[in-house]
Amino acid sequence: MDQLQTQPQGGSFVLPTHADVTAGVADLDPCGQPGHPDCGIRDVLDRVGDKWSVLVIVELSNGARRFRELQRAIDGISQRMLTLTVRRLERDGLVIRTVYPTVPAQVDYRLTETGASLTHLVKALADWSLVHRDAIAEARHAYDTEHPDNEIR
Amino acid sequence: MDQLQTQPQGGSFVLPTHADVTAGVADLDPCGQPGHPDCGIRDVLDRVGDKWSVLVIVELSNGARRFRELQRAIDGISQRMLTLTVRRLERDGLVIRTVYPTVPAQVDYRLTETGASLTHLVKALADWSLVHRDAIAEARHAYDTEHPDNEIR
DNA sequence: CAGCATCCGATAGGATACTG
DNA sequence: CAGTATCCTATCGGATGCTG
């Protein structure tokens, strides 16, 4: 649903003279063109990026959870969004949904192998957040002080 | 939980296999409650999560870029969104914006140290995407076949 | 319990036109 | 070139009510 490709290449590969400090990073260009929708990064980023997926994955990384357990664990998520989130994760093969024909119904969710492998990255992201949260907050404050009239949030 | 404090970006870089980046993270529960808004993860995730930030970071990881260069490199981004994205990144202290008083105006963007450190994770995410893209596409197709009436995208 | 359906406000984000 | 300013639509996401 995210198809907006217009042209294969726009002639952007100039300036390879990276005398910059980002030495450790190899050429981050897995598919020949960073911004190209079809390189597969967009798909994953969309999933990682949406508001709740990451938190669901995080919670499931600690073991299988039932619907209500997830909702209670993830503070602030509405039932609607939990349903949607968990459905999308299921569709992507990151989560397995199991329905037990009990009364009342009982459903639990657990990560697939693929989903579990994403946990590492998600947690790394969380770690990064923790490490840099202060710096970011500081930077924001400084920016806001310096640009009081700005409306960038 | 508090290691990973300093990124090993002095030359060597964790390979695509993204081994134990999260060695110290056993339970991802940085502030007592995963979904809590105040734990700081949300902020960063929102930034990583939005549609364009990651791609901008990716592009800048290859070196400083001017506005138009960025826009050309990131296929599909509108000038409005590029402006907003790059402003937010600047505000967060991930990107530095430099204006040269030439005519016409010339502005370039480059990653800060903090921004560059994020590149590692983004790279890992990109690698993950590439590794699992087929599996995900397959899972989606299977799901859609099995649930033809479903409207989850 | 585990949803689905519906309404609705908020916001992300594209298109276009104009400016220094 | 590097934006700003509008307008407008699609989607996000919360609240509520109903069902098996």
Coordinates of C-alpha atoms (C1' of nucleotides) in Angstrom, one line a residue:
Chain A
M1 CA 0.0 0.0 0.0
D2 CA 3.0 2.1 0.1
Q3 CA 3.8 2.4 -3.5
L4 CA 4.9 5.8 -4.5
Q5 CA 7.8 5.1 -6.8
T6 CA 8.2 7.4 -9.6
Q7 CA 11.6 6.9 -11.1
P8 CA 14.4 4.4 -10.6
Q9 CA 17.2 6.8 -10.0
G10 CA 17.6 10.5 -9.6
G11 CA 21.3 10.8 -9.8
S12 CA 22.0 11.2 -6.1
F13 CA 25.2 9.3 -5.6
V14 CA 27.5 12.2 -5.5
L15 CA 29.9 13.2 -2.8
P16 CA 31.4 9.9 -1.6
T17 CA 34.2 11.9 0.0
H18 CA 33.3 11.1 3.5
A19 CA 36.1 12.5 5.4
D20 CA 33.6 12.7 8.2
V21 CA 33.6 11.2 11.6
T22 CA 31.2 8.5 10.7
A23 CA 34.0 6.2 9.9
G24 CA 32.7 3.0 11.5
V25 CA 29.6 3.0 9.4
A26 CA 29.9 1.1 6.2
D27 CA 28.1 2.5 3.3
L28 CA 24.6 2.3 4.5
D29 CA 22.9 1.5 1.3
P30 CA 21.7 -2.0 1.3
C31 CA 19.8 -1.9 -2.0
G32 CA 21.4 0.7 -4.1
Q33 CA 19.2 3.6 -3.2
P34 CA 18.4 4.8 0.3
G35 CA 15.0 6.2 -0.2
H36 CA 13.6 3.6 -2.5
P37 CA 10.4 2.1 -1.3
D38 CA 11.0 -1.3 -2.7
C39 CA 14.2 -2.0 -0.8
G40 CA 12.2 -3.5 2.0
I41 CA 13.3 -1.1 4.7
R42 CA 10.2 1.0 4.4
D43 CA 8.1 -2.0 5.2
V44 CA 9.9 -2.8 8.4
L45 CA 10.3 0.7 9.4
D46 CA 6.6 1.3 9.0
R47 CA 6.0 -1.6 11.4
V48 CA 8.7 -0.6 13.8
G49 CA 7.7 2.9 13.5
D50 CA 4.1 2.8 14.4
K51 CA 3.1 3.8 17.8
W52 CA 2.5 0.5 19.4
S53 CA 4.2 -2.4 17.5
V54 CA 7.5 -2.0 19.3
L55 CA 5.9 -2.0 22.7
V56 CA 3.9 -5.1 21.8
I57 CA 7.0 -6.9 20.6
V58 CA 8.8 -5.8 23.8
E59 CA 6.1 -7.2 26.0
L60 CA 5.9 -10.4 24.1
S61 CA 9.6 -10.8 24.3
N62 CA 9.0 -11.7 27.9
G63 CA 6.7 -14.5 27.0
A64 CA 3.3 -15.2 25.6
R65 CA 0.5 -12.9 26.6
R66 CA -3.2 -12.8 26.4
F67 CA -5.1 -9.9 24.9
R68 CA -6.0 -8.3 28.2
E69 CA -2.5 -8.9 29.6
L70 CA -1.1 -7.0 26.7
Q71 CA -3.5 -4.2 27.1
R72 CA -2.7 -3.9 30.8
A73 CA 1.0 -4.1 30.2
I74 CA 1.0 -1.5 27.5
D75 CA -0.2 1.5 29.3
G76 CA -2.4 3.8 27.3
I77 CA -3.1 1.5 24.3
S78 CA -6.8 1.4 23.3
Q79 CA -8.4 -1.9 22.6
R80 CA -8.8 -0.9 19.0
M81 CA -5.2 -0.1 18.5
L82 CA -4.1 -3.3 20.2
T83 CA -6.2 -5.3 17.9
L84 CA -4.9 -3.6 14.9
T85 CA -1.3 -3.7 16.0
V86 CA -1.4 -7.3 16.9
R87 CA -3.2 -8.2 13.7
R88 CA -0.6 -6.5 11.6
L89 CA 2.2 -8.2 13.4
E90 CA 0.4 -11.5 12.9
R91 CA 0.0 -10.7 9.2
D92 CA 3.7 -10.0 9.0
G93 CA 4.6 -13.3 10.6
L94 CA 6.1 -11.7 13.6
V95 CA 3.4 -12.8 16.0
I96 CA 1.4 -16.0 16.4
R97 CA -2.2 -15.8 17.5
T98 CA -3.7 -18.8 19.2
V99 CA -7.3 -19.1 20.0
Y100 CA -8.5 -21.6 22.7
P101 CA -12.1 -22.6 22.3
T102 CA -12.9 -22.0 25.9
V103 CA -15.7 -20.0 27.4
P104 CA -15.1 -17.2 27.6
A105 CA -12.7 -17.1 24.7
Q106 CA -9.0 -17.1 25.4
V107 CA -6.4 -15.9 23.0
D108 CA -2.7 -15.6 23.4
Y109 CA 0.0 -14.1 21.4
R110 CA 3.6 -15.0 21.1
L111 CA 6.5 -14.0 18.9
T112 CA 7.6 -16.1 16.0
E113 CA 11.3 -16.7 15.4
T114 CA 11.3 -13.7 13.1
G115 CA 9.6 -11.6 15.6
A116 CA 11.9 -12.7 18.3
S117 CA 14.9 -11.7 16.2
L118 CA 13.5 -8.2 16.0
T119 CA 13.5 -8.0 19.7
H120 CA 17.2 -7.5 19.8
L121 CA 17.0 -4.5 17.6
V122 CA 14.1 -3.1 19.4
K123 CA 15.8 -3.4 22.7
A124 CA 18.9 -1.9 21.2
L125 CA 16.7 1.0 20.2
A126 CA 15.3 1.2 23.7
D127 CA 18.8 1.2 25.1
W128 CA 19.9 4.0 22.7
S129 CA 16.9 5.9 23.9
L130 CA 17.8 5.6 27.5
V131 CA 21.4 6.5 26.8
H132 CA 20.6 9.6 24.8
R133 CA 17.4 10.7 26.4
D134 CA 19.0 13.4 28.5
A135 CA 21.1 14.7 25.6
I136 CA 18.0 14.8 23.5
A137 CA 15.9 16.6 26.1
E138 CA 18.7 19.0 26.6
A139 CA 19.1 19.6 22.9
R140 CA 15.4 20.2 22.6
H141 CA 15.3 22.6 25.4
A142 CA 18.2 24.5 24.0
Y143 CA 16.6 24.6 20.6
D144 CA 13.3 25.8 22.0
T145 CA 15.1 28.5 24.0
E146 CA 16.9 29.6 21.0
H147 CA 13.9 29.5 18.7
P148 CA 11.0 30.5 20.9
D149 CA 8.7 31.2 18.0
N150 CA 9.2 27.9 16.3
E151 CA 6.4 25.6 15.9
I152 CA 8.2 22.4 15.4
R153 CA 6.4 20.9 18.2
Chain B
M1 CA 21.0 -2.3 31.7
D2 CA 23.5 0.5 31.7
Q3 CA 26.1 -0.7 29.4
L4 CA 26.1 0.3 25.8
Q5 CA 26.9 3.6 27.3
T6 CA 29.5 4.3 24.7
Q7 CA 29.3 3.2 21.1
P8 CA 32.3 1.4 19.7
Q9 CA 32.4 3.6 16.7
G10 CA 36.1 4.1 16.7
G11 CA 36.6 2.0 13.7
S12 CA 35.2 -1.4 14.1
F13 CA 31.5 -1.9 13.7
V14 CA 29.1 -4.6 14.8
L15 CA 28.4 -6.8 11.8
P16 CA 25.0 -7.3 10.3
T17 CA 24.5 -10.2 12.5
H18 CA 24.0 -7.7 15.3
A19 CA 25.0 -10.2 17.8
D20 CA 24.6 -9.3 21.4
V21 CA 24.0 -5.6 21.2
T22 CA 21.5 -6.0 23.9
A23 CA 23.6 -8.1 26.2
G24 CA 22.7 -6.1 29.3
V25 CA 19.1 -5.8 28.5
A26 CA 17.3 -8.7 30.1
D27 CA 13.9 -7.3 30.6
L28 CA 13.5 -4.1 28.8
D29 CA 11.8 -2.4 31.6
P30 CA 13.7 0.8 31.9
C31 CA 11.3 2.7 34.0
G32 CA 9.2 0.2 35.6
Q33 CA 6.6 0.1 32.9
P34 CA 7.1 -0.6 29.3
G35 CA 4.4 1.6 27.9
H36 CA 4.8 4.5 30.1
P37 CA 5.1 7.7 28.2
D38 CA 7.7 9.2 30.6
C39 CA 10.3 6.6 30.2
G40 CA 11.8 8.4 27.2
I41 CA 11.6 5.6 24.8
R42 CA 8.4 7.0 23.2
D43 CA 10.2 10.2 22.3
V44 CA 13.0 8.5 20.5
L45 CA 10.7 5.9 18.9
D46 CA 8.5 8.6 17.6
R47 CA 11.5 10.1 15.9
V48 CA 12.8 6.9 14.6
G49 CA 9.4 5.9 13.7
D50 CA 8.2 8.7 11.5
K51 CA 8.2 8.2 7.9
W52 CA 11.3 10.1 6.9
S53 CA 13.7 10.6 9.8
V54 CA 15.5 7.3 9.4
L55 CA 16.0 7.8 5.7
V56 CA 17.4 11.2 6.3
I57 CA 19.8 9.8 8.9
V58 CA 20.8 7.1 6.5
E59 CA 21.6 9.6 3.8
L60 CA 23.5 11.8 6.1
S61 CA 25.5 8.8 7.4
N62 CA 27.3 9.0 4.1
G63 CA 28.3 12.5 4.6
A64 CA 27.0 16.0 4.8
R65 CA 24.2 16.9 2.3
R66 CA 22.5 20.0 1.2
F67 CA 18.8 20.4 1.2
R68 CA 18.2 19.6 -2.4
E69 CA 20.7 16.8 -2.3
L70 CA 18.7 15.3 0.5
Q71 CA 15.5 15.7 -1.3
R72 CA 16.8 14.1 -4.5
A73 CA 18.3 11.3 -2.6
I74 CA 15.2 10.5 -0.6
D75 CA 12.9 9.6 -3.3
G76 CA 9.3 10.6 -2.7
I77 CA 9.8 13.1 0.1
S78 CA 8.1 16.4 -0.2
Q79 CA 9.9 19.6 0.4
R80 CA 7.6 20.3 3.3
M81 CA 8.3 17.0 5.0
L82 CA 12.0 17.3 4.4
T83 CA 12.0 20.6 6.1
L84 CA 10.0 19.4 9.1
T85 CA 12.0 16.2 9.4
V86 CA 15.3 17.9 9.3
R87 CA 14.1 20.6 11.7
R88 CA 13.0 18.0 14.2
L89 CA 16.3 16.2 13.9
E90 CA 18.1 19.4 14.5
R91 CA 16.0 20.2 17.5
D92 CA 16.8 16.8 18.9
G93 CA 20.4 17.3 18.5
L94 CA 20.9 14.6 15.9
V95 CA 21.6 16.8 13.0
I96 CA 23.5 20.1 12.6
R97 CA 22.3 22.6 10.2
T98 CA 24.8 25.1 8.7
V99 CA 23.9 28.1 6.7
Y100 CA 26.4 29.7 4.4
P101 CA 25.6 33.3 3.6
T102 CA 26.0 32.8 -0.1
V103 CA 23.7 33.8 -2.9
P104 CA 21.7 31.9 -3.4
A105 CA 21.6 30.5 0.1
Q106 CA 23.4 27.3 0.8
V107 CA 22.6 25.1 3.7
D108 CA 24.1 21.8 4.6
Y109 CA 23.2 19.1 7.1
R110 CA 25.4 16.6 8.9
L111 CA 24.9 14.2 11.7
T112 CA 26.0 15.0 15.2
E113 CA 27.8 12.4 17.3
T114 CA 24.5 11.4 18.7
G115 CA 22.9 11.2 15.3
A116 CA 25.8 9.2 14.0
S117 CA 25.5 6.7 16.9
L118 CA 21.9 6.1 15.8
T119 CA 23.2 5.1 12.4
H120 CA 24.4 1.8 13.8
L121 CA 21.0 0.9 14.9
V122 CA 19.4 2.0 11.7
K123 CA 21.9 0.0 9.8
A124 CA 21.1 -3.0 11.9
L125 CA 17.4 -2.4 11.2
A126 CA 18.1 -2.2 7.5
D127 CA 20.0 -5.4 7.6
W128 CA 17.2 -7.1 9.5
S129 CA 14.8 -5.8 6.9
L130 CA 16.8 -7.3 4.1
V131 CA 17.2 -10.6 5.8
H132 CA 13.5 -11.0 6.6
R133 CA 11.9 -9.2 3.8
D134 CA 11.1 -12.3 1.9
A135 CA 9.7 -14.1 4.9
I136 CA 7.5 -11.1 5.7
A137 CA 6.2 -10.8 2.2
E138 CA 5.5 -14.5 2.2
A139 CA 3.7 -14.2 5.6
R140 CA 1.6 -11.3 4.3
H141 CA 0.6 -13.1 1.2
A142 CA -0.3 -16.2 3.2
Y143 CA -2.3 -14.2 5.6
D144 CA -4.1 -12.3 2.8
T145 CA -4.9 -15.6 1.1
E146 CA -6.2 -17.1 4.3
H147 CA -8.2 -14.0 5.2
P148 CA -9.4 -12.5 1.9
D149 CA -12.0 -10.4 3.6
N150 CA -9.7 -8.8 6.1
E151 CA -9.1 -5.2 5.9
I152 CA -5.8 -4.9 7.9
R153 CA -4.2 -3.1 5.0
Chain C
dC1 C1' -12.5 -12.3 27.7
dA2 C1' -11.6 -10.9 23.1
dG3 C1' -13.0 -8.8 20.1
dC4 C1' -15.9 -5.8 16.0
dA5 C1' -18.4 -1.6 14.4
dT6 C1' -19.0 3.2 14.5
dC7 C1' -18.2 7.9 15.2
dC8 C1' -15.1 11.5 15.4
dG9 C1' -11.2 14.7 16.5
dA10 C1' -6.2 15.1 15.8
dT11 C1' -2.4 14.9 12.9
dA12 C1' 0.7 13.3 9.3
dG13 C1' 1.8 14.4 5.0
dG14 C1' 1.1 15.7 -0.1
dA15 C1' 0.4 19.5 -3.6
dT16 C1' 0.8 24.0 -4.8
dA17 C1' 2.2 28.8 -4.7
dC18 C1' 5.2 32.2 -3.2
dT19 C1' 9.7 34.5 -1.0
dG20 C1' 14.7 35.9 0.3
Chain D
dC1 C1' 18.7 27.1 -3.6
dA2 C1' 16.3 26.8 0.6
dG3 C1' 12.9 27.4 2.4
dT4 C1' 7.5 29.4 4.2
dA5 C1' 2.6 29.5 3.9
dT6 C1' -1.9 27.4 2.7
dC7 C1' -5.0 24.1 1.7
dC8 C1' -6.7 19.6 1.9
dT9 C1' -7.1 14.6 2.3
dA10 C1' -5.9 10.1 4.3
dT11 C1' -4.8 7.9 8.1
dC12 C1' -4.1 7.5 13.1
dG13 C1' -6.0 6.6 17.1
dG14 C1' -9.3 7.4 21.2
dA15 C1' -14.2 6.7 23.0
dT16 C1' -18.1 4.2 23.1
dG17 C1' -21.4 0.5 22.5
dC18 C1' -22.4 -4.2 21.1
dT19 C1' -21.4 -9.4 20.4
dG20 C1' -20.0 -14.5 20.9

